[in-house]
Tab-separated table of C-alpha atoms (C1' of nucleotides) in Angstrom:
chain	number	residue	atom	x	y	z
A	1364	MET	CA	32.587	18.182	40.929
A	1365	HIS	CA	36.670	17.071	40.190
A	1366	ALA	CA	36.998	13.778	37.929
A	1367	VAL	CA	34.444	13.501	36.017
A	1368	ALA	CA	32.896	16.972	34.711
A	1369	LYS	CA	29.030	16.536	34.621
A	1370	THR	CA	26.540	17.481	31.539
A	1371	THR	CA	25.374	20.665	33.401
A	1372	THR	CA	21.756	21.284	31.793
A	1373	SER	CA	20.576	18.186	30.106
A	1374	VAL	CA	20.108	15.013	31.509
A	1375	PRO	CA	16.724	15.066	34.350
A	1376	GLY	CA	18.495	13.050	37.071
A	1377	LEU	CA	17.342	9.180	38.021
A	1378	ARG	CA	14.757	10.831	40.095
A	1379	GLU	CA	12.720	12.230	36.738
A	1380	ARG	CA	13.092	9.026	34.662
A	1381	LYS	CA	11.708	7.279	36.787
A	1382	LYS	CA	8.615	9.662	37.126
A	1383	GLN	CA	7.820	10.159	33.759
A	1384	ALA	CA	8.932	6.184	33.324
A	1385	THR	CA	6.365	5.434	35.931
A	1386	ARG	CA	3.805	7.725	34.605
A	1387	ARG	CA	4.851	5.751	31.857
A	1388	ALA	CA	3.759	2.336	32.174
A	1389	ILE	CA	0.773	3.530	34.327
A	1390	ALA	CA	-0.433	5.653	30.871
A	1391	GLU	CA	0.175	2.796	28.852
A	1392	ALA	CA	-0.812	-0.043	30.742
A	1393	ALA	CA	-3.884	1.834	30.948
A	1394	VAL	CA	-4.759	2.237	27.539
A	1395	ARG	CA	-4.026	-0.874	26.606
A	1396	LEU	CA	-6.336	-2.759	29.249
A	1397	ALA	CA	-9.297	-0.482	27.944
A	1398	ALA	CA	-8.249	-1.472	24.129
A	1399	GLU	CA	-9.302	-5.511	25.760
A	1400	HIS	CA	-11.246	-4.953	28.573
A	1401	GLY	CA	-13.348	-1.772	27.802
A	1402	VAL	CA	-12.595	1.881	30.189
A	1403	GLU	CA	-15.512	0.359	32.646
A	1404	ASN	CA	-14.030	-2.785	33.202
A	1405	VAL	CA	-10.572	-1.575	33.713
A	1406	THR	CA	-10.283	-0.077	37.654
A	1407	VAL	CA	-7.510	1.930	39.394
A	1408	GLU	CA	-6.082	-1.388	41.100
A	1409	ALA	CA	-5.821	-3.264	38.007
A	1410	ILE	CA	-4.162	-0.321	36.004
A	1411	SER	CA	-1.573	-0.394	38.979
A	1412	GLU	CA	-1.473	-3.904	38.848
A	1413	ALA	CA	-0.443	-4.140	35.082
A	1414	ALA	CA	1.940	-0.943	35.463
A	1415	GLY	CA	3.241	-2.630	39.028
A	1416	VAL	CA	2.813	0.490	41.557
A	1417	SER	CA	0.094	0.227	43.666
A	1418	PRO	CA	-2.798	2.115	43.633
A	1419	ARG	CA	-2.166	4.549	45.761
A	1420	THR	CA	0.685	5.787	43.805
A	1421	PHE	CA	-1.953	6.416	41.076
A	1422	PHE	CA	-3.040	8.882	42.161
A	1423	ASN	CA	0.294	10.740	42.938
A	1424	TYR	CA	-0.374	10.720	39.094
A	1425	PHE	CA	-3.438	10.853	37.501
A	1426	PRO	CA	-6.087	13.609	39.579
A	1427	SER	CA	-8.354	10.266	38.513
A	1428	HIS	CA	-9.335	7.339	36.831
A	1429	ASP	CA	-10.285	8.717	33.923
A	1430	ASP	CA	-7.428	10.839	33.423
A	1431	ALA	CA	-5.116	8.092	32.742
A	1432	PHE	CA	-6.429	6.999	29.696
A	1433	VAL	CA	-6.112	10.709	27.429
A	1434	LEU	CA	-2.150	11.618	26.480
A	1435	VAL	CA	-1.911	15.020	26.712
A	1436	ASP	CA	1.937	16.497	26.083
A	1437	ASP	CA	1.942	20.099	27.598
A	1438	GLU	CA	5.099	20.948	25.575
A	1439	VAL	CA	3.364	20.736	22.414
A	1440	GLY	CA	0.815	23.667	23.251
A	1441	GLU	CA	3.704	25.786	23.717
A	1442	ARG	CA	5.361	25.582	21.236
A	1443	ILE	CA	1.896	26.477	19.240
A	1444	ARG	CA	0.960	29.317	21.242
A	1445	GLU	CA	4.985	30.252	20.371
A	1446	SER	CA	4.638	30.212	16.919
A	1447	VAL	CA	1.197	32.064	16.920
A	1448	ARG	CA	3.393	34.994	18.645
A	1449	LEU	CA	6.293	35.448	16.803
A	1450	ALA	CA	4.002	34.982	13.123
A	1451	PRO	CA	4.778	37.736	10.980
A	1452	ALA	CA	1.406	40.710	11.524
A	1453	ASP	CA	-0.091	40.488	8.473
A	1454	ARG	CA	-0.302	36.841	7.981
A	1455	PRO	CA	-3.682	35.538	7.568
A	1456	PRO	CA	-5.588	34.746	10.828
A	1457	LEU	CA	-6.190	31.216	10.209
A	1458	ASP	CA	-2.842	30.456	7.920
A	1459	VAL	CA	-0.801	31.629	11.175
A	1460	VAL	CA	-2.763	29.067	13.617
A	1461	ARG	CA	-3.133	26.304	10.599
A	1462	ASP	CA	1.282	26.171	10.137
A	1463	ALA	CA	1.101	26.350	13.690
A	1464	LEU	CA	-0.243	23.419	14.451
A	1465	VAL	CA	0.703	21.805	11.511
A	1466	ALA	CA	4.649	22.343	12.336
A	1467	GLU	CA	3.611	19.422	15.548
A	1468	LEU	CA	2.152	17.148	13.094
A	1469	ASP	CA	5.316	15.527	12.588
A	1470	GLY	CA	5.906	14.706	16.814
A	1471	PHE	CA	2.266	13.169	16.425
A	1472	GLU	CA	2.053	10.758	13.698
A	1473	ALA	CA	6.331	9.641	15.179
A	1474	ARG	CA	3.684	7.954	17.740
A	1475	LYS	CA	1.089	6.983	14.963
A	1476	GLU	CA	0.145	3.334	16.956
A	1477	LEU	CA	-0.403	4.859	20.135
A	1478	TRP	CA	-2.883	7.475	18.487
A	1479	VAL	CA	-4.880	4.890	16.857
A	1480	LEU	CA	-4.783	2.342	19.879
A	1481	GLN	CA	-6.128	5.838	22.315
A	1482	CYS	CA	-8.902	7.308	19.369
A	1483	LYS	CA	-10.292	3.193	19.227
A	1484	VAL	CA	-10.699	3.689	23.639
A	1485	LEU	CA	-12.334	7.505	22.903
A	1486	GLN	CA	-14.426	5.954	20.122
A	1487	ARG	CA	-16.315	3.110	22.179
A	1488	SER	CA	-15.796	6.062	25.742
A	1489	PRO	CA	-17.408	9.071	24.424
A	1490	HIS	CA	-17.189	9.502	28.185
A	1491	LEU	CA	-13.391	9.836	28.111
A	1492	ILE	CA	-14.052	12.369	24.970
A	1493	HIS	CA	-14.683	15.013	27.227
A	1494	ARG	CA	-11.560	14.464	29.351
A	1495	GLY	CA	-9.944	14.682	26.445
A	1496	LEU	CA	-11.947	18.142	25.626
A	1497	LYS	CA	-10.646	19.161	29.024
A	1498	ALA	CA	-6.601	19.730	28.269
A	1499	HIS	CA	-8.485	20.479	25.068
A	1500	VAL	CA	-10.806	23.515	26.640
A	1501	ALA	CA	-7.077	24.274	28.489
A	1502	GLU	CA	-5.654	24.683	25.060
A	1503	GLU	CA	-7.662	27.263	23.591
A	1504	ARG	CA	-7.722	28.829	25.748
A	1505	ALA	CA	-3.851	29.108	26.288
A	1506	LEU	CA	-4.611	29.597	22.751
A	1507	ALA	CA	-6.797	32.442	22.422
A	1508	VAL	CA	-4.511	34.668	24.820
A	1509	ALA	CA	-2.126	33.994	21.940
A	1510	ILE	CA	-3.070	35.318	19.334
A	1511	THR	CA	-4.775	38.175	21.504
A	1512	ASP	CA	-1.278	39.018	21.747
A	1513	TRP	CA	-0.185	38.353	18.024
A	1514	LEU	CA	-3.207	40.496	16.973
A	1515	GLY	CA	-2.765	43.364	19.703
A	1516	SER	CA	1.182	43.726	18.358
A	1517	THR	CA	-0.410	44.390	15.384
A	1518	ARG	CA	-2.619	47.989	16.898
A	1519	PRO	CA	-2.260	48.469	20.518
A	1520	GLY	CA	-5.656	49.956	22.112
A	1521	THR	CA	-8.619	51.263	19.681
A	1522	ASP	CA	-11.728	51.230	19.568
A	1523	ALA	CA	-12.850	47.764	19.035
A	1524	PRO	CA	-16.028	46.800	16.722
A	1525	PRO	CA	-18.760	44.123	18.330
A	1526	GLY	CA	-16.888	40.970	16.433
A	1527	ALA	CA	-13.631	41.848	17.567
A	1528	ALA	CA	-14.200	41.164	21.123
A	1529	VAL	CA	-14.739	37.635	20.256
A	1530	PHE	CA	-12.247	36.960	17.264
A	1531	PRO	CA	-9.673	35.651	19.367
A	1532	ARG	CA	-11.924	32.703	21.219
A	1533	LEU	CA	-13.701	31.689	17.835
A	1534	LEU	CA	-10.689	31.687	16.076
A	1535	ALA	CA	-8.890	29.695	18.538
A	1536	ALA	CA	-12.020	27.003	19.144
A	1537	VAL	CA	-12.918	26.743	15.886
A	1538	ALA	CA	-9.029	25.676	15.356
A	1539	GLN	CA	-8.852	22.876	18.133
A	1540	THR	CA	-11.929	21.980	16.687
A	1541	ALA	CA	-10.369	21.834	13.380
A	1542	LEU	CA	-8.052	19.489	14.319
A	1543	ARG	CA	-10.264	17.485	16.942
A	1544	VAL	CA	-12.536	16.445	13.719
A	1545	ALA	CA	-9.372	16.279	11.906
A	1546	VAL	CA	-7.726	13.097	14.164
A	1547	GLU	CA	-11.340	12.033	14.328
A	1548	HIS	CA	-11.236	11.777	10.677
A	1549	TRP	CA	-8.308	10.028	10.330
A	1550	CYS	CA	-8.130	7.862	12.809
A	1551	ASP	CA	-11.469	6.201	11.447
A	1552	ARG	CA	-9.254	5.273	7.801
A	1553	PRO	CA	-5.955	3.979	9.465
A	1554	GLY	CA	-3.526	4.350	6.340
A	1555	GLU	CA	-5.376	5.816	4.046
A	1556	THR	CA	-5.074	8.853	4.067
A	1557	ALA	CA	-2.028	11.388	5.526
A	1558	LEU	CA	-2.944	13.307	8.823
A	1559	ALA	CA	-1.692	15.787	7.696
A	1560	GLU	CA	-3.223	16.247	4.262
A	1561	VAL	CA	-6.719	15.798	6.143
A	1562	PHE	CA	-5.738	18.604	8.234
A	1563	ARG	CA	-4.859	20.729	5.056
A	1564	ASP	CA	-8.102	20.009	3.824
A	1565	VAL	CA	-10.239	20.698	6.538
A	1566	PHE	CA	-8.797	24.746	6.792
A	1567	ALA	CA	-9.331	25.111	3.034
A	1568	GLN	CA	-12.777	24.221	4.304
A	1569	LEU	CA	-12.607	26.411	7.060
A	1570	ALA	CA	-10.455	29.543	4.969
A	1571	GLN	CA	-13.436	29.005	2.446
A	1572	GLY	CA	-16.402	29.604	4.288
A	1573	LEU	CA	-17.629	25.963	4.637
A	1574	PRO	CA	-18.839	26.233	1.007
A	1575	ARG	CA	-20.251	23.249	0.095
A	1576	PRO	CA	-18.297	20.770	-0.849
A	1577	PRO	CA	-18.169	19.565	-5.104
A	1578	ALA	CA	-19.697	16.708	-4.451
B	710	MET	CA	-64.846	6.282	29.761
B	711	HIS	CA	-68.009	6.366	29.868
B	712	ALA	CA	-68.655	9.326	31.909
B	713	VAL	CA	-65.910	11.697	31.539
B	714	ALA	CA	-64.381	11.942	27.815
B	715	LYS	CA	-60.811	12.763	28.729
B	716	THR	CA	-58.579	14.871	27.448
B	717	THR	CA	-57.160	11.593	25.143
B	718	THR	CA	-53.802	14.040	24.707
B	719	SER	CA	-51.475	16.939	25.868
B	720	VAL	CA	-52.409	16.338	29.967
B	721	PRO	CA	-49.232	14.386	31.307
B	722	GLY	CA	-51.008	13.251	33.786
B	723	LEU	CA	-49.711	14.087	37.789
B	724	ARG	CA	-47.394	11.180	37.626
B	725	GLU	CA	-45.466	12.600	34.733
B	726	ARG	CA	-46.071	16.070	36.382
B	727	LYS	CA	-44.440	14.962	39.292
B	728	LYS	CA	-41.588	13.518	37.696
B	729	GLN	CA	-40.829	16.391	35.821
B	730	ALA	CA	-41.355	18.184	38.974
B	731	THR	CA	-38.749	16.274	40.453
B	732	ARG	CA	-36.524	16.173	38.276
B	733	ARG	CA	-36.176	20.289	38.141
B	734	ALA	CA	-36.471	20.668	41.841
B	735	ILE	CA	-32.860	18.655	41.735
B	736	ALA	CA	-31.226	20.469	39.589
B	737	GLU	CA	-32.125	24.088	40.267
B	738	ALA	CA	-30.596	22.922	43.996
B	739	ALA	CA	-27.984	21.681	42.734
B	740	VAL	CA	-27.042	24.506	41.056
B	741	ARG	CA	-27.990	26.815	43.572
B	742	LEU	CA	-26.033	25.218	46.495
B	743	ALA	CA	-23.079	24.754	43.798
B	744	ALA	CA	-23.829	28.929	43.010
B	745	GLU	CA	-23.186	30.080	46.973
B	746	HIS	CA	-20.622	26.486	47.841
B	747	GLY	CA	-18.742	25.367	45.399
B	748	VAL	CA	-19.509	22.521	43.860
B	749	GLU	CA	-17.676	19.788	45.222
B	750	ASN	CA	-18.480	20.650	47.831
B	751	VAL	CA	-22.406	19.567	47.194
B	752	THR	CA	-22.394	16.705	47.593
B	753	VAL	CA	-25.459	14.210	46.466
B	754	GLU	CA	-27.124	13.768	50.054
B	755	ALA	CA	-27.132	17.934	50.734
B	756	ILE	CA	-29.037	18.225	46.759
B	757	SER	CA	-31.073	15.711	47.205
B	758	GLU	CA	-31.681	17.177	51.327
B	759	ALA	CA	-32.469	20.930	49.753
B	760	ALA	CA	-34.958	18.636	47.003
B	761	GLY	CA	-36.712	17.312	49.402
B	762	VAL	CA	-36.053	13.310	48.123
B	763	SER	CA	-33.498	10.410	48.973
B	764	PRO	CA	-29.935	10.181	47.995
B	765	ARG	CA	-30.828	7.495	45.526
B	766	THR	CA	-33.625	9.219	44.188
B	767	PHE	CA	-31.059	11.438	42.384
B	768	PHE	CA	-29.474	8.520	40.578
B	769	ASN	CA	-32.966	7.927	39.299
B	770	TYR	CA	-32.873	11.370	37.633
B	771	PHE	CA	-29.095	11.583	37.612
B	772	PRO	CA	-27.185	9.294	36.312
B	773	SER	CA	-23.418	10.878	37.819
B	774	HIS	CA	-23.208	13.585	40.966
B	775	ASP	CA	-21.945	16.056	38.125
B	776	ASP	CA	-25.021	15.310	35.085
B	777	ALA	CA	-27.245	17.560	37.881
B	778	PHE	CA	-24.946	20.650	36.908
B	779	VAL	CA	-25.983	20.732	33.528
B	780	LEU	CA	-29.303	21.597	31.924
B	781	VAL	CA	-29.966	19.817	28.665
B	782	ASP	CA	-33.558	19.569	27.055
B	783	ASP	CA	-33.211	17.236	24.379
B	784	GLU	CA	-35.881	18.383	22.139
B	785	VAL	CA	-34.192	21.131	21.179
B	786	GLY	CA	-31.521	19.242	19.124
B	787	GLU	CA	-34.409	16.959	17.489
B	788	ARG	CA	-35.582	20.724	16.305
B	789	ILE	CA	-32.573	21.754	15.215
B	790	ARG	CA	-32.061	18.724	13.247
B	791	GLU	CA	-35.285	18.186	11.961
B	792	SER	CA	-34.898	22.669	10.779
B	793	VAL	CA	-31.739	21.552	8.873
B	794	ARG	CA	-33.346	18.038	7.344
B	795	LEU	CA	-36.248	20.469	5.968
B	796	ALA	CA	-33.942	23.012	4.550
B	797	PRO	CA	-34.136	24.246	0.866
B	798	ALA	CA	-31.416	22.111	-0.932
B	799	ASP	CA	-29.558	24.834	-3.040
B	800	ARG	CA	-28.423	27.598	0.745
B	801	PRO	CA	-25.105	28.071	1.899
B	802	PRO	CA	-24.960	25.215	4.234
B	803	LEU	CA	-23.582	27.587	6.744
B	804	ASP	CA	-26.583	29.721	6.786
B	805	VAL	CA	-28.579	26.169	7.255
B	806	VAL	CA	-27.240	26.071	10.003
B	807	ARG	CA	-26.793	28.947	11.498
B	808	ASP	CA	-30.622	29.571	10.842
B	809	ALA	CA	-31.501	26.077	12.321
B	810	LEU	CA	-29.912	27.822	15.408
B	811	VAL	CA	-31.205	31.181	15.606
B	812	ALA	CA	-34.881	29.205	15.568
B	813	GLU	CA	-34.045	28.093	18.964
B	814	LEU	CA	-32.574	31.237	20.782
B	815	ASP	CA	-35.761	32.804	21.469
B	816	GLY	CA	-36.679	30.107	24.130
B	817	PHE	CA	-32.831	30.372	24.819
B	818	GLU	CA	-32.812	34.050	26.258
B	819	ALA	CA	-36.218	33.497	28.195
B	820	ARG	CA	-33.963	31.252	30.577
B	821	LYS	CA	-31.460	34.279	30.104
B	822	GLU	CA	-31.612	34.009	34.746
B	823	LEU	CA	-30.989	30.839	34.407
B	824	TRP	CA	-28.297	30.331	32.235
B	825	VAL	CA	-26.301	32.682	33.632
B	826	LEU	CA	-26.342	31.565	37.072
B	827	GLN	CA	-25.094	28.343	35.526
B	828	CYS	CA	-21.976	29.926	33.424
B	829	LYS	CA	-21.219	31.256	36.281
B	830	VAL	CA	-21.018	27.794	38.206
B	831	LEU	CA	-19.168	26.863	35.342
B	832	GLN	CA	-17.072	29.031	34.873
B	833	ARG	CA	-15.552	28.352	38.861
B	834	SER	CA	-15.928	25.530	37.370
B	835	PRO	CA	-14.003	24.391	34.303
B	836	HIS	CA	-14.746	20.154	34.780
B	837	LEU	CA	-17.793	21.147	34.875
B	838	ILE	CA	-17.785	22.566	31.258
B	839	HIS	CA	-16.575	19.466	29.211
B	840	ARG	CA	-20.073	17.440	31.719
B	841	GLY	CA	-21.866	20.147	29.863
B	842	LEU	CA	-19.929	19.274	26.172
B	843	LYS	CA	-21.080	15.297	26.680
B	844	ALA	CA	-24.466	16.738	25.518
B	845	HIS	CA	-22.751	19.014	23.226
B	846	VAL	CA	-20.345	15.737	21.100
B	847	ALA	CA	-23.723	13.707	21.264
B	848	GLU	CA	-25.333	17.256	19.462
B	849	GLU	CA	-22.382	17.451	17.179
B	850	ARG	CA	-22.597	13.760	16.109
B	851	ALA	CA	-26.916	13.703	15.251
B	852	LEU	CA	-26.179	16.621	13.892
B	853	ALA	CA	-23.574	15.605	11.590
B	854	VAL	CA	-26.124	12.876	10.563
B	855	ALA	CA	-28.747	15.317	9.551
B	856	ILE	CA	-26.707	17.257	7.430
B	857	THR	CA	-25.365	14.344	5.540
B	858	ASP	CA	-28.739	13.702	4.867
B	859	TRP	CA	-29.707	17.119	3.802
B	860	LEU	CA	-26.693	17.120	1.392
B	861	GLY	CA	-27.327	13.800	0.257
B	862	SER	CA	-30.955	14.919	-1.137
B	863	THR	CA	-28.446	16.861	-3.052
B	864	ARG	CA	-26.782	14.299	-4.958
B	865	PRO	CA	-26.832	10.242	-3.986
B	866	GLY	CA	-24.164	8.157	-4.663
B	867	THR	CA	-21.590	10.186	-6.880
B	868	ASP	CA	-17.466	10.316	-6.520
B	869	ALA	CA	-17.124	12.089	-3.611
B	870	PRO	CA	-13.624	14.482	-3.786
B	871	PRO	CA	-11.191	14.041	-0.298
B	872	GLY	CA	-12.741	16.586	1.796
B	873	ALA	CA	-16.454	15.906	0.936
B	874	ALA	CA	-16.460	12.861	3.471
B	875	VAL	CA	-15.122	15.652	6.323
B	876	PHE	CA	-17.485	18.148	5.340
B	877	PRO	CA	-20.734	16.838	7.711
B	878	ARG	CA	-18.633	16.551	10.671
B	879	LEU	CA	-16.697	19.501	9.963
B	880	LEU	CA	-19.973	22.117	9.669
B	881	ALA	CA	-21.167	20.027	12.406
B	882	ALA	CA	-18.473	20.583	14.793
B	883	VAL	CA	-17.599	24.074	13.681
B	884	ALA	CA	-21.578	25.178	14.374
B	885	GLN	CA	-21.758	23.688	18.197
B	886	THR	CA	-18.273	25.339	18.589
B	887	ALA	CA	-19.615	28.753	17.834
B	888	LEU	CA	-22.839	28.200	19.357
B	889	ARG	CA	-20.336	27.748	22.540
B	890	VAL	CA	-18.119	30.614	22.220
B	891	ALA	CA	-21.338	32.779	21.476
B	892	VAL	CA	-22.503	31.584	24.610
B	893	GLU	CA	-19.794	32.028	26.770
B	894	HIS	CA	-18.799	34.891	25.280
B	895	TRP	CA	-22.233	36.908	26.015
B	896	CYS	CA	-22.270	34.576	29.807
B	897	ASP	CA	-19.415	37.400	29.819
B	898	ARG	CA	-21.098	40.424	28.922
B	899	PRO	CA	-24.604	40.181	30.993
B	900	GLY	CA	-27.264	42.678	28.843
B	901	GLU	CA	-24.234	44.301	26.993
B	902	THR	CA	-25.172	42.437	23.968
B	903	ALA	CA	-28.068	40.807	22.659
B	904	LEU	CA	-27.226	36.777	21.855
B	905	ALA	CA	-29.021	36.627	19.254
B	906	GLU	CA	-26.440	39.266	17.636
B	907	VAL	CA	-23.277	37.441	19.051
B	908	PHE	CA	-24.416	34.945	17.487
B	909	ARG	CA	-24.812	36.194	13.973
B	910	ASP	CA	-22.013	37.757	14.194
B	911	VAL	CA	-19.724	34.891	15.216
B	912	PHE	CA	-21.665	33.068	11.445
B	913	ALA	CA	-20.915	35.988	9.783
B	914	GLN	CA	-16.054	35.943	10.808
B	915	LEU	CA	-16.578	31.331	10.145
B	916	ALA	CA	-18.350	32.615	6.485
B	917	GLN	CA	-16.635	35.223	5.694
B	918	GLY	CA	-13.021	32.304	6.657
B	919	LEU	CA	-12.297	33.910	9.912
B	920	PRO	CA	-10.165	36.802	8.334
B	921	ARG	CA	-8.688	39.719	10.673
B	922	PRO	CA	-11.117	42.278	12.230
B	923	PRO	CA	-10.810	45.811	11.560
B	924	ALA	CA	-9.354	47.001	14.520
C	703	DA	C1'	-62.956	-0.242	47.440
C	704	DA	C1'	-59.396	-3.674	45.289
C	705	DT	C1'	-55.663	-4.507	42.271
C	706	DA	C1'	-51.951	-3.511	39.460
C	707	DA	C1'	-47.864	-0.332	37.951
C	708	DT	C1'	-44.696	3.067	38.928
C	709	DT	C1'	-42.529	5.246	41.807
C	710	DT	C1'	-39.487	6.441	46.199
C	711	DT	C1'	-36.837	4.805	49.681
C	712	DG	C1'	-33.669	1.649	52.426
C	713	DC	C1'	-29.633	-1.329	52.555
C	714	DA	C1'	-25.877	-3.907	51.059
C	715	DG	C1'	-21.521	-3.267	48.257
C	716	DG	C1'	-17.737	-2.507	45.264
C	717	DG	C1'	-14.982	1.565	43.673
C	718	DT	C1'	-12.872	6.282	43.046
C	719	DC	C1'	-10.353	10.192	45.726
C	720	DT	C1'	-7.748	12.208	49.474
C	721	DG	C1'	-5.736	13.449	52.988
C	722	DC	C1'	-2.195	11.568	56.760
C	723	DA	C1'	1.903	8.456	58.909
C	724	DT	C1'	5.770	5.484	57.951
C	725	DC	C1'	9.282	3.437	54.750
C	726	DT	C1'	11.998	3.285	51.785
C	727	DT	C1'	14.419	5.012	48.061
C	728	DT	C1'	17.420	9.155	45.111
C	729	DG	C1'	21.063	12.811	45.813
C	730	DC	C1'	24.315	15.413	47.594
C	731	DC	C1'	27.595	16.126	51.471
C	732	DT	C1'	31.885	15.266	53.616
D	814	DA	C1'	32.326	4.831	50.934
D	815	DG	C1'	28.106	6.380	54.762
D	816	DG	C1'	25.491	9.436	56.141
D	817	DC	C1'	22.051	13.201	56.038
D	818	DA	C1'	17.849	15.405	54.168
D	819	DA	C1'	14.293	15.724	50.580
D	820	DA	C1'	11.013	13.276	47.543
D	821	DG	C1'	8.706	9.348	46.625
D	822	DA	C1'	5.966	5.362	47.203
D	823	DT	C1'	3.312	2.575	50.225
D	824	DG	C1'	-0.554	0.973	53.502
D	825	DC	C1'	-4.803	1.938	55.661
D	826	DA	C1'	-8.847	5.382	57.226
D	827	DG	C1'	-12.365	7.900	55.371
D	828	DA	C1'	-15.567	10.290	52.919
D	829	DC	C1'	-18.017	9.802	48.629
D	830	DC	C1'	-19.716	8.011	44.704
D	831	DC	C1'	-23.416	5.255	42.077
D	832	DT	C1'	-25.243	0.562	41.567
D	833	DG	C1'	-27.747	-3.740	42.340
D	834	DC	C1'	-32.830	-5.571	44.616
D	835	DA	C1'	-36.114	-5.404	47.473
D	836	DA	C1'	-39.682	-3.266	50.364
D	837	DA	C1'	-43.209	0.676	51.359
D	838	DA	C1'	-45.606	4.206	48.750
D	839	DT	C1'	-48.320	6.659	45.254
D	840	DT	C1'	-50.453	7.006	41.577
D	841	DA	C1'	-53.919	4.687	37.927
D	842	DT	C1'	-57.149	1.825	36.891
D	843	DT	C1'	-61.043	-1.257	37.257
DNA sequence: AATAATTTTGCAGGGTCTGCATCTTTGCCT
DNA sequence: AGGCAAAGATGCAGACCCTGCAAAATTATT
């Protein structure tokens, strides 16, 4: 408090940093081992061994064996929802959600290697896709709430037509699905197309009501 | 072969009937117990006990504990895909998929009680939703293939624009998602709206590119 | 009625996951 | 510095999940 002025915020402290490091070490070890030997042949013990922690510690970071193989960043979803809530009220809903997602694409491509590697693991173990979709569904529901907020800011308290109540959930679900399809498609063709391009194309098709593409 | 002429087909035989009965008994016991005590408090032993089989037999019918709680009918998906493949080549893709799904809706409402009950279980245990989505994703991929077949029957072997390759996967994924959203929405409001109505409404919104619903 | 095929079952064993007690590490204070 | 309190890591016991394998029971066929 006297000689050295501490940076009052920002620095998470050694404790938190070590925790994050441990978490990343476990996740990275899990993905690498899975890419080499296949998911079902990678035990918690092996992951812990490679990450340099005890098997018991593994479960302090991941609730289940499978959860170690999917990469989830909570902050991304929160930024997306905030972006939706602050969107101009008169824009097309699909555009609002699309742009909110596109804004996060840069950080996505930055970790390209990691995602491609994980995509391979997920393709070999479809059973893990659903673990990834777990976060997906959670995101979907939170996004639906954000969309409802955004829409509600236009006209509060009015009798709605039958479709209105489903709309936020449908838009959120479709947007997440489009994102997933774009990523899967992009993973299948590494380096061939930019993710942003696939992404924009997919949303364009959605906006047109999924017409038959010109052959 | 001599005295009694056997009904050459149709009758599945006592063996097959008992198997189906056992399977249904296990599934029903699982759902009922889960509805009462919560999924995580229902062990395989308890389910087997209630179904009148040994714990080992449980795993002869369901690959995992969680799989006993989701109802899947393989034949339904096959009928849907066949319907898509046989559709007129000049119809709007979204309509083709919609109608293929709508045709199965009757059989769906017939088991209304069962589905509502299961929806409650799934709502209390989100972790099971993904198990249900497992079949969902499998269906999605198979459906994408069927859509590709159907589209391909129009013009085989032509240079495709960037969006064309994604289209079948996107359409299949979006259609499955729309189905899921419709079912969830319908489960939340039992008896208020017919599933077919929600379903048609959702697809209408998709066909219009998800515009803002009139408030 | 006897035999063959299929299903059910018990058992052993490995893997997942949790709660609890203990030990080590980290953060903060004088 | 040195010590105290909080938090994380670890080991262990135990319940549960899941899978082979071989024996017993049930069903189909001759």
